């Protein structure tokens, strides 16, 4: 299975702390993407990291990719209550622009005020 | 710019009825994808379409499910003779025909089967 697998399944932290979520996968990839989903809503794209990239930043978000270990991590620094959501990694394994995303089961992050 | 628009947001059907879910992609996006999400789970790929063509339907059940993306109008996911197990959230996403671009998701249609 190509499926990304997130770890941990659930994470509860205090506001201001950092949150780290990990994702492992099994196949070669074109890129890996992280999404956030608030309850009852659609997915919001956070960061896309290409297979030839090792690290990307966007505001309080930092994503790393280790293709030799087939793993990625998402770090949220200085967390806020509004960061409470489910976070999913998704792998894009296709060679062309149009190709499915394969999602993991997600990490449920709770940030306590 | 409008994002991906899905309607209806909620749909209730009785067993045996048909469910029709609509999706309008982001303007300029030529790729449309449908995913299904069960409670507490990740999204599962169903089908990938371009205008008037089904490119990959390997995630879609062979029976009762069909999808289209006509030259004019929204993409439609159709479920015939619905059963309780079809209850889920169905998400549509779109992307441009450019590599290494993210998919943009709608807010989904929550289908409940009575």
PDB file of C-alpha atoms in Angstrom, chain B residues 3-4 27-28 45 52 54 57 60-61 67 78 85 95 99 104 109 113:
ATOM      1  CA  UNK B   3     -12.805  27.786  -4.412  1.00  0.00           C
ATOM      2  CA  UNK B   4     -14.209  24.357  -5.066  1.00  0.00           C
ATOM      3  CA  UNK B  27     -11.925  28.275 -12.338  1.00  0.00           C
ATOM      4  CA  UNK B  28      -9.161  27.209 -14.665  1.00  0.00           C
ATOM      5  CA  UNK B  45      -9.578   8.143  -3.519  1.00  0.00           C
ATOM      6  CA  UNK B  52     -15.406  14.607 -20.642  1.00  0.00           C
ATOM      7  CA  UNK B  54     -12.533   9.499 -16.740  1.00  0.00           C
ATOM      8  CA  UNK B  57     -11.711   5.180 -11.548  1.00  0.00           C
ATOM      9  CA  UNK B  60     -14.753   3.665  -7.245  1.00  0.00           C
ATOM     10  CA  UNK B  61     -17.016   0.641  -6.709  1.00  0.00           C
ATOM     11  CA  UNK B  67     -18.954  10.001 -12.217  1.00  0.00           C
ATOM     12  CA  UNK B  78     -23.951   9.593  -8.845  1.00  0.00           C
ATOM     13  CA  UNK B  85     -22.836   1.730   3.896  1.00  0.00           C
ATOM     14  CA  UNK B  95      -6.043  21.022  -9.482  1.00  0.00           C
ATOM     15  CA  UNK B  99       2.905  19.318 -11.840  1.00  0.00           C
ATOM     16  CA  UNK B 104      -7.973  22.333  -3.602  1.00  0.00           C
ATOM     17  CA  UNK B 109     -21.291  16.600   0.881  1.00  0.00           C
ATOM     18  CA  UNK B 113     -28.816   7.014   4.314  1.00  0.00           C
TER      19      UNK B 113
END
